[in-house]
Tab-separated table of C-alpha atoms in Angstrom:
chain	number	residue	atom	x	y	z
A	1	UNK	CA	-104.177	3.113	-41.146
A	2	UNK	CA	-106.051	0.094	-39.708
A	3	UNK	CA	-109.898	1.493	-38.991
A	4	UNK	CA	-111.377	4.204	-41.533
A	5	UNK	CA	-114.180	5.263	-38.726
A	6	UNK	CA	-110.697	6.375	-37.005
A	7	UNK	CA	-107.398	6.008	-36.466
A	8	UNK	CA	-107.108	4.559	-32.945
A	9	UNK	CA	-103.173	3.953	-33.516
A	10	UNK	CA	-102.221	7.287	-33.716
A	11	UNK	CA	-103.223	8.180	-30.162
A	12	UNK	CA	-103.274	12.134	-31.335
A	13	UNK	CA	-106.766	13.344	-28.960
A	14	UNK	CA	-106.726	11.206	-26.200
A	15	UNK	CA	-107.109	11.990	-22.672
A	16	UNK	CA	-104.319	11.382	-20.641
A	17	UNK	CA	-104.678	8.722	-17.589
A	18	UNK	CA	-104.858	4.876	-17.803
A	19	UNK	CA	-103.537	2.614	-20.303
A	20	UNK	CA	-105.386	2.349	-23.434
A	21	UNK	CA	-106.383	-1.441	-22.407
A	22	UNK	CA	-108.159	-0.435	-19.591
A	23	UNK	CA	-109.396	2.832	-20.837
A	24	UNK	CA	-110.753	1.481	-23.855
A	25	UNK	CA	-111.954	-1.676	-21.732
A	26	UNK	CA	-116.043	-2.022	-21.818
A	27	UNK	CA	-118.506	-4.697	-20.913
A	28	UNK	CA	-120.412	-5.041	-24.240
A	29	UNK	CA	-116.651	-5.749	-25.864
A	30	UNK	CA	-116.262	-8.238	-23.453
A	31	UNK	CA	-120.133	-10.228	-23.133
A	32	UNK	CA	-119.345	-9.912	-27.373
A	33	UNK	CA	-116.057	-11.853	-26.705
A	34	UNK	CA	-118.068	-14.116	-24.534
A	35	UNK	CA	-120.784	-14.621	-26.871
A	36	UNK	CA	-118.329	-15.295	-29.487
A	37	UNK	CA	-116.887	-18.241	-27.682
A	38	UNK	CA	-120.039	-19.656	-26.403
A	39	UNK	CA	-120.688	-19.975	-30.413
A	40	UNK	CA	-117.520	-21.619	-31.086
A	41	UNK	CA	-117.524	-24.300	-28.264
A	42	UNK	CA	-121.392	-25.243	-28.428
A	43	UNK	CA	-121.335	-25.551	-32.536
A	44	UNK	CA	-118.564	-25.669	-34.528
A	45	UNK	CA	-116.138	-27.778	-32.086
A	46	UNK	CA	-118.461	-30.510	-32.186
A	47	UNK	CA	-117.374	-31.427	-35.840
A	48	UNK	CA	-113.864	-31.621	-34.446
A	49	UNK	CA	-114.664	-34.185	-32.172
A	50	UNK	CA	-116.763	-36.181	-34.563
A	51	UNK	CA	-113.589	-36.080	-36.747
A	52	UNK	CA	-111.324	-36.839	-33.522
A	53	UNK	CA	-113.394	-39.727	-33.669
A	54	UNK	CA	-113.922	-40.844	-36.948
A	55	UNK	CA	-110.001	-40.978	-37.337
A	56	UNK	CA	-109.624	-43.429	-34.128
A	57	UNK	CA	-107.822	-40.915	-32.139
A	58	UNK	CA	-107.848	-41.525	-28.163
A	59	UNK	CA	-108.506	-38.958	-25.431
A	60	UNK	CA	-104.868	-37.345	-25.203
A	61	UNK	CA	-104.526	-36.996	-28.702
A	62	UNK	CA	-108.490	-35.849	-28.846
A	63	UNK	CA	-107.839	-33.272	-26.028
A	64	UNK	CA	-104.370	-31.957	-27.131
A	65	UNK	CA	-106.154	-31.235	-30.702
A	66	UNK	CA	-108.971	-28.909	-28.407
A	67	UNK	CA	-105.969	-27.852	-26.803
A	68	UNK	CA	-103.862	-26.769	-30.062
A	69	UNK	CA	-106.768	-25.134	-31.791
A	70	UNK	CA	-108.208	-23.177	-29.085
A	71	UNK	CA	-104.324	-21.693	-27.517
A	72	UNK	CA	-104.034	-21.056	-31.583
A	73	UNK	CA	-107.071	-19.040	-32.073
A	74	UNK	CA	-106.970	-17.290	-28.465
A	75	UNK	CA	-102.760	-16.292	-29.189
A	76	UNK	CA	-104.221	-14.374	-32.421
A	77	UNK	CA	-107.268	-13.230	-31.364
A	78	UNK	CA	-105.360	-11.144	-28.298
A	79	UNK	CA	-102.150	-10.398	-30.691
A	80	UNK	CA	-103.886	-9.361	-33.557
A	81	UNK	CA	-106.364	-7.324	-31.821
A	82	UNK	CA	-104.016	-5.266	-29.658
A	83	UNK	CA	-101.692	-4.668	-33.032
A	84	UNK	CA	-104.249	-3.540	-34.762
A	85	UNK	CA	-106.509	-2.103	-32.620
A	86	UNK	CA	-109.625	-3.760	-34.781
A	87	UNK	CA	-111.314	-6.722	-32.987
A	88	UNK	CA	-109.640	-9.284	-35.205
A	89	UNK	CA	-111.731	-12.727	-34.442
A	90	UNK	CA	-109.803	-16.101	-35.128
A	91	UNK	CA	-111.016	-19.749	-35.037
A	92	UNK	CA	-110.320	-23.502	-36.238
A	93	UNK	CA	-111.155	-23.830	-39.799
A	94	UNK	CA	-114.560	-25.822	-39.444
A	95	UNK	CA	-115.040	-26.344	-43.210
A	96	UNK	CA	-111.692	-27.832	-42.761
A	97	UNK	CA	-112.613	-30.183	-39.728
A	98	UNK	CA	-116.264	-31.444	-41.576
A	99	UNK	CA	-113.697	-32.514	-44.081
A	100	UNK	CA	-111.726	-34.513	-41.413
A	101	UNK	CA	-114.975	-36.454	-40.284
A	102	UNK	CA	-114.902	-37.754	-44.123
A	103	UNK	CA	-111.406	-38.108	-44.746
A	104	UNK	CA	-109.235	-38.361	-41.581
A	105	UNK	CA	-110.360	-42.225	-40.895
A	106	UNK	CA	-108.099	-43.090	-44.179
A	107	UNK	CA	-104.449	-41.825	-43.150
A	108	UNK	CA	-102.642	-42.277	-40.228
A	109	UNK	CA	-102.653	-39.952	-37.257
A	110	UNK	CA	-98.820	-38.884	-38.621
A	111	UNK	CA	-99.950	-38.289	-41.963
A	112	UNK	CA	-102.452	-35.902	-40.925
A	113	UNK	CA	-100.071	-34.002	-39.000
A	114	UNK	CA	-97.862	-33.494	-41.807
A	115	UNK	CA	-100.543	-32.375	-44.264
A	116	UNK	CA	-101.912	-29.900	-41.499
A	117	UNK	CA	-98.103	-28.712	-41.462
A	118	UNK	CA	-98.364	-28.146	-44.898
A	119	UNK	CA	-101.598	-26.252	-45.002
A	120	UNK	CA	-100.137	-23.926	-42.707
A	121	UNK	CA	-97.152	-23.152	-44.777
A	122	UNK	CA	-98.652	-22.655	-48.290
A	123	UNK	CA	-101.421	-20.151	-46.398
A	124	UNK	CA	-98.835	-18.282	-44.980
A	125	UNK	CA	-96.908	-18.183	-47.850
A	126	UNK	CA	-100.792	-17.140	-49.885
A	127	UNK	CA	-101.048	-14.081	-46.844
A	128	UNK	CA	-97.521	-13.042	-46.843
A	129	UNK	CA	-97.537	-12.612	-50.650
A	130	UNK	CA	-100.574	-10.059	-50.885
A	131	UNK	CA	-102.182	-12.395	-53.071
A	132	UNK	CA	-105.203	-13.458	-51.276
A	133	UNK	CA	-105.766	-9.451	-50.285
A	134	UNK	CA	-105.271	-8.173	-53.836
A	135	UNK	CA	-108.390	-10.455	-54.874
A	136	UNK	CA	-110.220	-9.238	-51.962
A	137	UNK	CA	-109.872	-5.653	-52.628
A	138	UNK	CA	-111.462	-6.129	-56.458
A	139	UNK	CA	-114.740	-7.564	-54.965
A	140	UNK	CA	-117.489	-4.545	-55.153
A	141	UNK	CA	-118.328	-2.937	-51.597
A	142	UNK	CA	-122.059	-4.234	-51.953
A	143	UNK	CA	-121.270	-7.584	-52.998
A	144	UNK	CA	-119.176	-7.809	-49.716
A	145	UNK	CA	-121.883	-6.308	-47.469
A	146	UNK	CA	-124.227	-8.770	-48.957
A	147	UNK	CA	-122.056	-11.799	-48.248
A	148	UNK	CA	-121.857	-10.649	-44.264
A	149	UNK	CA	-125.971	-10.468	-44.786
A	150	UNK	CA	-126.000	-13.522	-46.240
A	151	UNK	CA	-123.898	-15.537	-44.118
A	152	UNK	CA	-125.795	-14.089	-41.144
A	153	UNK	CA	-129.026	-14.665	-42.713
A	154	UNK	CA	-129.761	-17.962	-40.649
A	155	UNK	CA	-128.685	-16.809	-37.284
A	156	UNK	CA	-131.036	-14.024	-37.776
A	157	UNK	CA	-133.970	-16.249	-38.659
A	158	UNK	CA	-132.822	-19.322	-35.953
A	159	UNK	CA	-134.198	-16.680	-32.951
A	160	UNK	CA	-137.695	-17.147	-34.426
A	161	UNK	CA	-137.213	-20.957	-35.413
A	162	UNK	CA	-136.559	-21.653	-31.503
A	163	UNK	CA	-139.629	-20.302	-30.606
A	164	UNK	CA	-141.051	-23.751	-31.980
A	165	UNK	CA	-138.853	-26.229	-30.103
A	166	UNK	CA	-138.496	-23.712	-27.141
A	167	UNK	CA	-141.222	-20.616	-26.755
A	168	UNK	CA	-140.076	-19.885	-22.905
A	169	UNK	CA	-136.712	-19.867	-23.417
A	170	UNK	CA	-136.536	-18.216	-27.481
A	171	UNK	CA	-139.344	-15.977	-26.308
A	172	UNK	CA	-137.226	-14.696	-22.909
A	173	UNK	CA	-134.142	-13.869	-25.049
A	174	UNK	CA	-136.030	-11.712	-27.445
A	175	UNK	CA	-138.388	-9.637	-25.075
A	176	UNK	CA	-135.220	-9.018	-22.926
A	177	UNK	CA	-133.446	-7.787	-25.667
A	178	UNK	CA	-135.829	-5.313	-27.030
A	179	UNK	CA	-136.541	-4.077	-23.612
A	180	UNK	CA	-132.921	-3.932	-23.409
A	181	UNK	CA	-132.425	-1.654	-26.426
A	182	UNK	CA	-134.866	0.550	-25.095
A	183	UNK	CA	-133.558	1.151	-22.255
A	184	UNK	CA	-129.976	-0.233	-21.724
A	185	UNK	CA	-128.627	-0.288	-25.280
A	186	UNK	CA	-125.131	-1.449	-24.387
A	187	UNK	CA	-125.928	-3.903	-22.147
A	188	UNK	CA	-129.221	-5.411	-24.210
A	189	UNK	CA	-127.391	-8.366	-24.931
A	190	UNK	CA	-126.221	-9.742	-21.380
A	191	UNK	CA	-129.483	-8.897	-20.437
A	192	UNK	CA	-130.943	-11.240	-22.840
A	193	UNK	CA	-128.690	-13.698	-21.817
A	194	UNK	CA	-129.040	-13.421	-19.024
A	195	UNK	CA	-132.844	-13.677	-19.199
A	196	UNK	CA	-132.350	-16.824	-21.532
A	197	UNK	CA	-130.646	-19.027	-18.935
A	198	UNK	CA	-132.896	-18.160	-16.235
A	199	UNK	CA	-135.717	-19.355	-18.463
A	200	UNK	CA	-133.798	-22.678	-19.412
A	201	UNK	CA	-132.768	-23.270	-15.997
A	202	UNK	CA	-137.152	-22.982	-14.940
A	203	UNK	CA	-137.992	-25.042	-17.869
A	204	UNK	CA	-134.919	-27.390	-16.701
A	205	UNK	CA	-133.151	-27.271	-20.040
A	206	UNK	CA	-129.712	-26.513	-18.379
A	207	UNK	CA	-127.593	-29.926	-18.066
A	208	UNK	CA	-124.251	-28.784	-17.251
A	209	UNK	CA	-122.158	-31.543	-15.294
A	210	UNK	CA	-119.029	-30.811	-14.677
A	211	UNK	CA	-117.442	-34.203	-12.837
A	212	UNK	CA	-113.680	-33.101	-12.875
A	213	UNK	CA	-111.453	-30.397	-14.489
A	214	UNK	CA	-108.539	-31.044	-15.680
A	215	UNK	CA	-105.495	-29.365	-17.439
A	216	UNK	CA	-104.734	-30.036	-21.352
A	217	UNK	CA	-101.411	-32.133	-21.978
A	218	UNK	CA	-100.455	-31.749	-25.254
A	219	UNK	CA	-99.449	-34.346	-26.957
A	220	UNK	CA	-96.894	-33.663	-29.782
A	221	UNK	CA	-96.851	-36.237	-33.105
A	222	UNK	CA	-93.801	-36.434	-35.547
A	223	UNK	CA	-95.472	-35.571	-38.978
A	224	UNK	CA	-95.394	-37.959	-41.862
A	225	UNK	CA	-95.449	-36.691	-45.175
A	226	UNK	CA	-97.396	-38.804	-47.905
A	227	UNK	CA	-98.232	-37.793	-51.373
A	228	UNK	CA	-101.870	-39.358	-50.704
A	229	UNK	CA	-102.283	-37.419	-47.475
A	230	UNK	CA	-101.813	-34.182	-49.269
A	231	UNK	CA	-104.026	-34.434	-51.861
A	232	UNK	CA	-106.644	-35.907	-49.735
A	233	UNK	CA	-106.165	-33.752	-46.860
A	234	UNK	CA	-104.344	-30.608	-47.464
A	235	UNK	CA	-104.927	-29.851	-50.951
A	236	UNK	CA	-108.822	-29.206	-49.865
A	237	UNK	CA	-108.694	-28.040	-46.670
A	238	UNK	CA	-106.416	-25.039	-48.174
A	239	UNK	CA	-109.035	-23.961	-50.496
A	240	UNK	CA	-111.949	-24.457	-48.187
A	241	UNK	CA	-110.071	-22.689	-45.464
A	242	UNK	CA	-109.558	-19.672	-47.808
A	243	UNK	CA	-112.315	-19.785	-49.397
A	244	UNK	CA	-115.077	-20.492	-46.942
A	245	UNK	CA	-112.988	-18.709	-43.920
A	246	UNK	CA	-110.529	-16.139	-44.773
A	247	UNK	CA	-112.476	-14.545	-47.494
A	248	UNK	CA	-115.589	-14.249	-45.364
A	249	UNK	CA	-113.430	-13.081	-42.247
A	250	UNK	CA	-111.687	-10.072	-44.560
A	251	UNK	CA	-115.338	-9.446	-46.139
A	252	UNK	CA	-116.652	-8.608	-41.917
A	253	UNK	CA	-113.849	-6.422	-40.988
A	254	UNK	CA	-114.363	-4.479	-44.166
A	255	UNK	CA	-118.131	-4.615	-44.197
A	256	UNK	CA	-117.874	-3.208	-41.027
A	257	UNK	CA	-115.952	-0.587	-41.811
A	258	UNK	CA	-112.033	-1.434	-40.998
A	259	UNK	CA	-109.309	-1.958	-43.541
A	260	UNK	CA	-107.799	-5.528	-42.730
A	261	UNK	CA	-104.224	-5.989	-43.357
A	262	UNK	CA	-104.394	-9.146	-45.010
A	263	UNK	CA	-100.565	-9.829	-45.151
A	264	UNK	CA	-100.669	-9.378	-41.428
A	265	UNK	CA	-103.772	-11.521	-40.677
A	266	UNK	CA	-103.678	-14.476	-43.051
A	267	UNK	CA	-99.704	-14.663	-42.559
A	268	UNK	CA	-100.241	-14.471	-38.568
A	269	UNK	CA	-103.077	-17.129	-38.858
A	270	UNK	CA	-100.377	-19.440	-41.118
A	271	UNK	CA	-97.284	-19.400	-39.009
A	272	UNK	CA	-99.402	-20.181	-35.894
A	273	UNK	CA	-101.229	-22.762	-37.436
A	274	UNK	CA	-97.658	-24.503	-38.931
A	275	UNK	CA	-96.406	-23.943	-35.056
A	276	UNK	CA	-99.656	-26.108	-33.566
A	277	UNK	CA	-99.848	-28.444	-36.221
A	278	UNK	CA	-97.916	-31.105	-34.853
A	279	UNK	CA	-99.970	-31.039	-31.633
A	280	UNK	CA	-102.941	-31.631	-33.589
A	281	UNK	CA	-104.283	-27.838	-35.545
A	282	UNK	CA	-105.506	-28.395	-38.434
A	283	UNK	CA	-105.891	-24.743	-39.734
A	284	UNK	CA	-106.661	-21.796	-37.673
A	285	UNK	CA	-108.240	-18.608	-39.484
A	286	UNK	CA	-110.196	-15.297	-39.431
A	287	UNK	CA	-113.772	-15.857	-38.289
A	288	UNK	CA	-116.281	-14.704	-40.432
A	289	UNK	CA	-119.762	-15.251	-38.117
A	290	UNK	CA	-118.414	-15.103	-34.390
A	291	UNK	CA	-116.528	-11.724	-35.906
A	292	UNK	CA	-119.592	-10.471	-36.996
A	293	UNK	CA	-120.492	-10.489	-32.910
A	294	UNK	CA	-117.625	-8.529	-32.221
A	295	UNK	CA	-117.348	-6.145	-35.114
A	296	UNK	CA	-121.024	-5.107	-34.920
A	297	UNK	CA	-122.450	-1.597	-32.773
A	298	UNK	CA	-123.606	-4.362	-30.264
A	299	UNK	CA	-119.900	-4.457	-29.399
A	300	UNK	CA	-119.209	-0.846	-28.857
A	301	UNK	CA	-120.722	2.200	-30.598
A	302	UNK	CA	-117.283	3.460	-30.870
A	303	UNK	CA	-115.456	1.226	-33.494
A	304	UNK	CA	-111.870	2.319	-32.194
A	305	UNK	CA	-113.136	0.479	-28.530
A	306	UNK	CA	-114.259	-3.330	-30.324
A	307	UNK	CA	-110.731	-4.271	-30.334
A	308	UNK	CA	-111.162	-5.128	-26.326
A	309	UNK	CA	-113.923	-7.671	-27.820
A	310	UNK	CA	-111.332	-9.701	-29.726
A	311	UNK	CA	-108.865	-9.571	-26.623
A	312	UNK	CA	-111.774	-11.003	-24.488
A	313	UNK	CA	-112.700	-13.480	-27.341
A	314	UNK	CA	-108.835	-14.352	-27.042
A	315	UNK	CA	-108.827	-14.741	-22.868
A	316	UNK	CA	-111.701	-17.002	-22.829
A	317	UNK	CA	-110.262	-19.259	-25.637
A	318	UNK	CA	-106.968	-19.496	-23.568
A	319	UNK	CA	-108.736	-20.432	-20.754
A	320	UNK	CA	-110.704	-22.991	-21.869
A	321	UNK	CA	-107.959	-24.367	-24.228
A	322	UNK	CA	-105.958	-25.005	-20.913
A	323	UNK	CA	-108.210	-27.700	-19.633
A	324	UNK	CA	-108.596	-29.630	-22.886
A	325	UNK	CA	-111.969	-31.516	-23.612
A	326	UNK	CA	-112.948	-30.694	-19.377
A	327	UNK	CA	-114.675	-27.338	-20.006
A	328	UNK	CA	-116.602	-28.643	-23.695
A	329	UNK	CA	-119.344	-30.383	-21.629
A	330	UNK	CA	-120.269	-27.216	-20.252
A	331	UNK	CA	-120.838	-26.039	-23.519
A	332	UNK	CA	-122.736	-28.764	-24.656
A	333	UNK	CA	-125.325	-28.482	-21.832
A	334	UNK	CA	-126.799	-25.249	-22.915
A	335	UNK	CA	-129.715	-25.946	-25.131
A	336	UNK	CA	-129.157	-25.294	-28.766
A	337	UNK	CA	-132.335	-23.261	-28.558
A	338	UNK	CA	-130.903	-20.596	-26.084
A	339	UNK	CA	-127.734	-20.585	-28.165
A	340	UNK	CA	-129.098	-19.888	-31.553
A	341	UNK	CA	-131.481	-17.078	-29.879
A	342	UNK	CA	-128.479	-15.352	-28.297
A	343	UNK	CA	-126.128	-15.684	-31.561
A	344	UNK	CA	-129.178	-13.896	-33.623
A	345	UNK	CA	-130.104	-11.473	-31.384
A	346	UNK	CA	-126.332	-10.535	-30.955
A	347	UNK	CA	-125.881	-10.603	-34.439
A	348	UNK	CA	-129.137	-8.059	-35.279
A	349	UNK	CA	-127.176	-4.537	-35.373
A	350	UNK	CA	-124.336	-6.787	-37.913
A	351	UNK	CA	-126.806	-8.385	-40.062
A	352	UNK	CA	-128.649	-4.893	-40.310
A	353	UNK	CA	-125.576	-3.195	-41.256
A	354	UNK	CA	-124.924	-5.990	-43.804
A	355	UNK	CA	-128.425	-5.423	-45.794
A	356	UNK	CA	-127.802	-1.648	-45.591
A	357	UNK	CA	-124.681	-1.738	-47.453
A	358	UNK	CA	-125.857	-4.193	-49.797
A	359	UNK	CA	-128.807	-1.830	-51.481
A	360	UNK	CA	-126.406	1.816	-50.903
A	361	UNK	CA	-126.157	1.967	-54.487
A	362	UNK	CA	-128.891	0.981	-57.145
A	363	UNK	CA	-126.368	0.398	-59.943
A	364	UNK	CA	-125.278	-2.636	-57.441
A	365	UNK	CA	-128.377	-4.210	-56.060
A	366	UNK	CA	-129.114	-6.632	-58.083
A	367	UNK	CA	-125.324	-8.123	-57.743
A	368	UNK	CA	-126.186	-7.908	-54.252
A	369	UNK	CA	-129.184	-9.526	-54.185
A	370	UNK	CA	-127.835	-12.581	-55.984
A	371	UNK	CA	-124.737	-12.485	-54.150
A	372	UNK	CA	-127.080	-12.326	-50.774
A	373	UNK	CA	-129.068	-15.251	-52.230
A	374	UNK	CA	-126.591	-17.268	-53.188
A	375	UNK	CA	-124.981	-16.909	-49.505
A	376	UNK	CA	-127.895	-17.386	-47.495
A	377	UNK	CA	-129.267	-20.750	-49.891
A	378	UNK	CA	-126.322	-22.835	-48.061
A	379	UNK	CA	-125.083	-24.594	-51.325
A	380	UNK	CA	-121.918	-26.609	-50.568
A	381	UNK	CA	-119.965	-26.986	-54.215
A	382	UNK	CA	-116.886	-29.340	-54.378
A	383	UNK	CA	-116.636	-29.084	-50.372
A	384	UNK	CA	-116.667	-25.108	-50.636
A	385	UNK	CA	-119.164	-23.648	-48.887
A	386	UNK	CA	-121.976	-20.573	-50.210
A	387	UNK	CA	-119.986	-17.981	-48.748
A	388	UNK	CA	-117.577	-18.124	-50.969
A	389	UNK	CA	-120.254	-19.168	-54.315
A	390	UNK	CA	-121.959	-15.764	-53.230
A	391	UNK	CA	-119.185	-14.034	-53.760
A	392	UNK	CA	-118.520	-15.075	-56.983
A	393	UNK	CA	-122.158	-15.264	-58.165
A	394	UNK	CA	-122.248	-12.069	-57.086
A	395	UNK	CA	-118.962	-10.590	-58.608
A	396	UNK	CA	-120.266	-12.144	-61.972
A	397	UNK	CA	-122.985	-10.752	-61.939
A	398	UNK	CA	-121.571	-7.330	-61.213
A	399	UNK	CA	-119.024	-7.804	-64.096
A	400	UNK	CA	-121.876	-8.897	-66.323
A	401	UNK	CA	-123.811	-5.916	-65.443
A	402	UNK	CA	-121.508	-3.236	-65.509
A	403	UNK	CA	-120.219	-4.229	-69.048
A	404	UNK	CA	-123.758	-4.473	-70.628
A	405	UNK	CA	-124.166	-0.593	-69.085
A	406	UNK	CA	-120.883	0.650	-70.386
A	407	UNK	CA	-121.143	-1.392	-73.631
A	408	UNK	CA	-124.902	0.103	-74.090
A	409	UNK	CA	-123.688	4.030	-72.824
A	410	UNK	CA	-120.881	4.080	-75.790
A	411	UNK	CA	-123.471	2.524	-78.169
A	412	UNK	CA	-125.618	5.332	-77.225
């Protein structure tokens, strides 16, 4: 079974008529897709091209590395989604590409192929095992809900830091979305949106130029294989790709109530990332933020319909992985201000969910709260980020906890 809400697999209650796509099909799910992506491209890509060019690379090898990442994370966002019917959100590991920007500049172009082949491998071989899951599954329900509050934290508070920089335009997106939940729940989001850009656009904060479009040519590099380049490069990008990515990606989907198969998901995210590697993917993972988007009630109210969300997150990375670096600049003219407003305000219903789970049970707050704390503090240690220290802040202090009670109750 894939979702505990419900089993959408089993197809026992349904209505005959249209295909499930289409029946299930909604336009929240889809504006969350869309949301999703417009996060991706106008924050976390940008590190990939500052480490495009802090190794030297030129603009076919630049755009075939857009190109590799984004066909990667679109292929399992649509395949994992429709197999498991949970809205399964994948992206390029961007723990993994700040470490580029530090480290690519010292190895070759070929040697970084060959240790993003090898990352690929050994995190397939980590997901195929049950390894990676097994840990996953010992980490206390709060703790976990805690981490999604956590890491969502800053998005939450970023709506109300735009209203310094940008009052019309922060202040737009939030009165249309309240108005929106009052009165057009399920579509509260576009309308915020849609209220956003039509306040950027009258304060002329919109500078999208769009000169030429043009289709993505991959370019395909025989790897190299160095004992420096895999210890410099793929030893670290494993861990922070597991730890600061996958973990937090499994943590949403069961935060939000779904049951991840994590053999299925990290092994998917491997093999495609070993495929694209030599075309310039450097690791391509579950989501843990963007997800939140999609796995939320701002998605669909019905958790067995959010699956359409990752297939839409999926369409709209295909098609703007087809044209390369073309399509970024759009992106990059929306002001960061009417980004960060729509990414919190779309993220409201997760983040609320996230602090609800996190004080359920009293025996757990206070492994929550640290675990929360920890999270939303942003402490980078040894190039892992604090999603990963809250969780094991946070599971320490649960172990910690727990044994002091039991140790006192059979003193007692």
């Amino acid at each position: 079974m894939d979702v505990s809400p419900a089993d959408p697999s089993t197809g026992q209650g349904e209505p005959p008529g249209r295909p499930g796509l289409l029946r299930d099909m909604s336009l929240s799910a889809v504006l969350a897709g869309f949301v999703a992506v417009v996060v991706s491209y106008s924050g976390p890509l940008v590190i990939v091209l500052a480490a495009a060019a802090a190794g030297h690379l030129d603009k076919a090898q630049t755009g075939s590395w857009v190109w590799a990442i984004s066909i990667g994370s679109g292929l399992t966002c649509i395949g994992l989604s429709l197999r498991t019917k949970m809205p399964v959100i994948t992206a390029w590991s961007t723990p993994g590409a700040a470490l580029l920007v530090t480290s690519l500049g010292a190895y070759s172009y070929a040697e970084a192929i060959g240790a993003f082949i090898v990352t690929g491998v050994v995190i397939t071989l980590v997901g195929l095992t049950g390894v990676f899951g097994w840990l996953m599954r010992q980490v206390p329900t709060a703790v976990v809900s805690a981490m999604l509050a956590g890491i969502l934290f800053s998005f939450g508070t970023g709506v109300f830091a735009s209203l310094k920089t940008a009052p019309w335009i922060a202040g737009a997106v939030l009165l249309a979305y309240l108005l929106g939940k009052r009165w057009l729940p399920r579509y509260a989001v576009l309308i915020a949106l849609a209220a956003g850009v039509a306040a950027a656009a009258a304060t002329s904060r919109l500078a999208i130029h769009l000169d030429s479009i043009e289709l993505a040519r991959p370019v395909l590099t025989t790897p190299e294989f160095s004992v420096a380049s895999l210890i410099g490069i793929a030893v670290p990008m494993i861990l922070a790709t597991l730890a600061s990515q996958n973990a937090p990606g499994m943590a949403v989907l069961t935060a939000s109530g779904y049951q991840p198969k994590d053999r299925l998901l990290i092994g998917s995210t491997g093999l495609v990332s070993t495929a694209l590697a030599p075309f310039g993917s450097h690791a391509i993972n579950l989501a843990a933020i963007t997800a939140a988007i999609c796995t939320g009630p701002e998605s669909h109210r019905d958790p067995k319909r959010r699956y359409i969300a990752g297939v839409a997150c999926g369409a709209f990375y295909l098609l703007i992985g087809a044209f390369g670096t073309t399509l970024v600049v759009f992106f990059a003219g929306l002001p960061k201000e009417l980004v960060a407003a729509i990414a919190g305000v779309a993220l409201f219903g997760a983040l609320a969910g996230g602090l609800s789970g996190a004080v359920k049970e009293e025996k757990d707050r206070e492994a929550a709260l640290i675990t929360f704390l920890a999270t939303a503090s942003g402490v980078t240690l040894f190039g892992i980020g604090s999603a990963f220290w809250g969780l094991v802040f946070g599971v320490a202090a649960h172990l910690v906890l727990t044994r002091w009670r039991s140790t006192r109750s059979a003193d007692s």
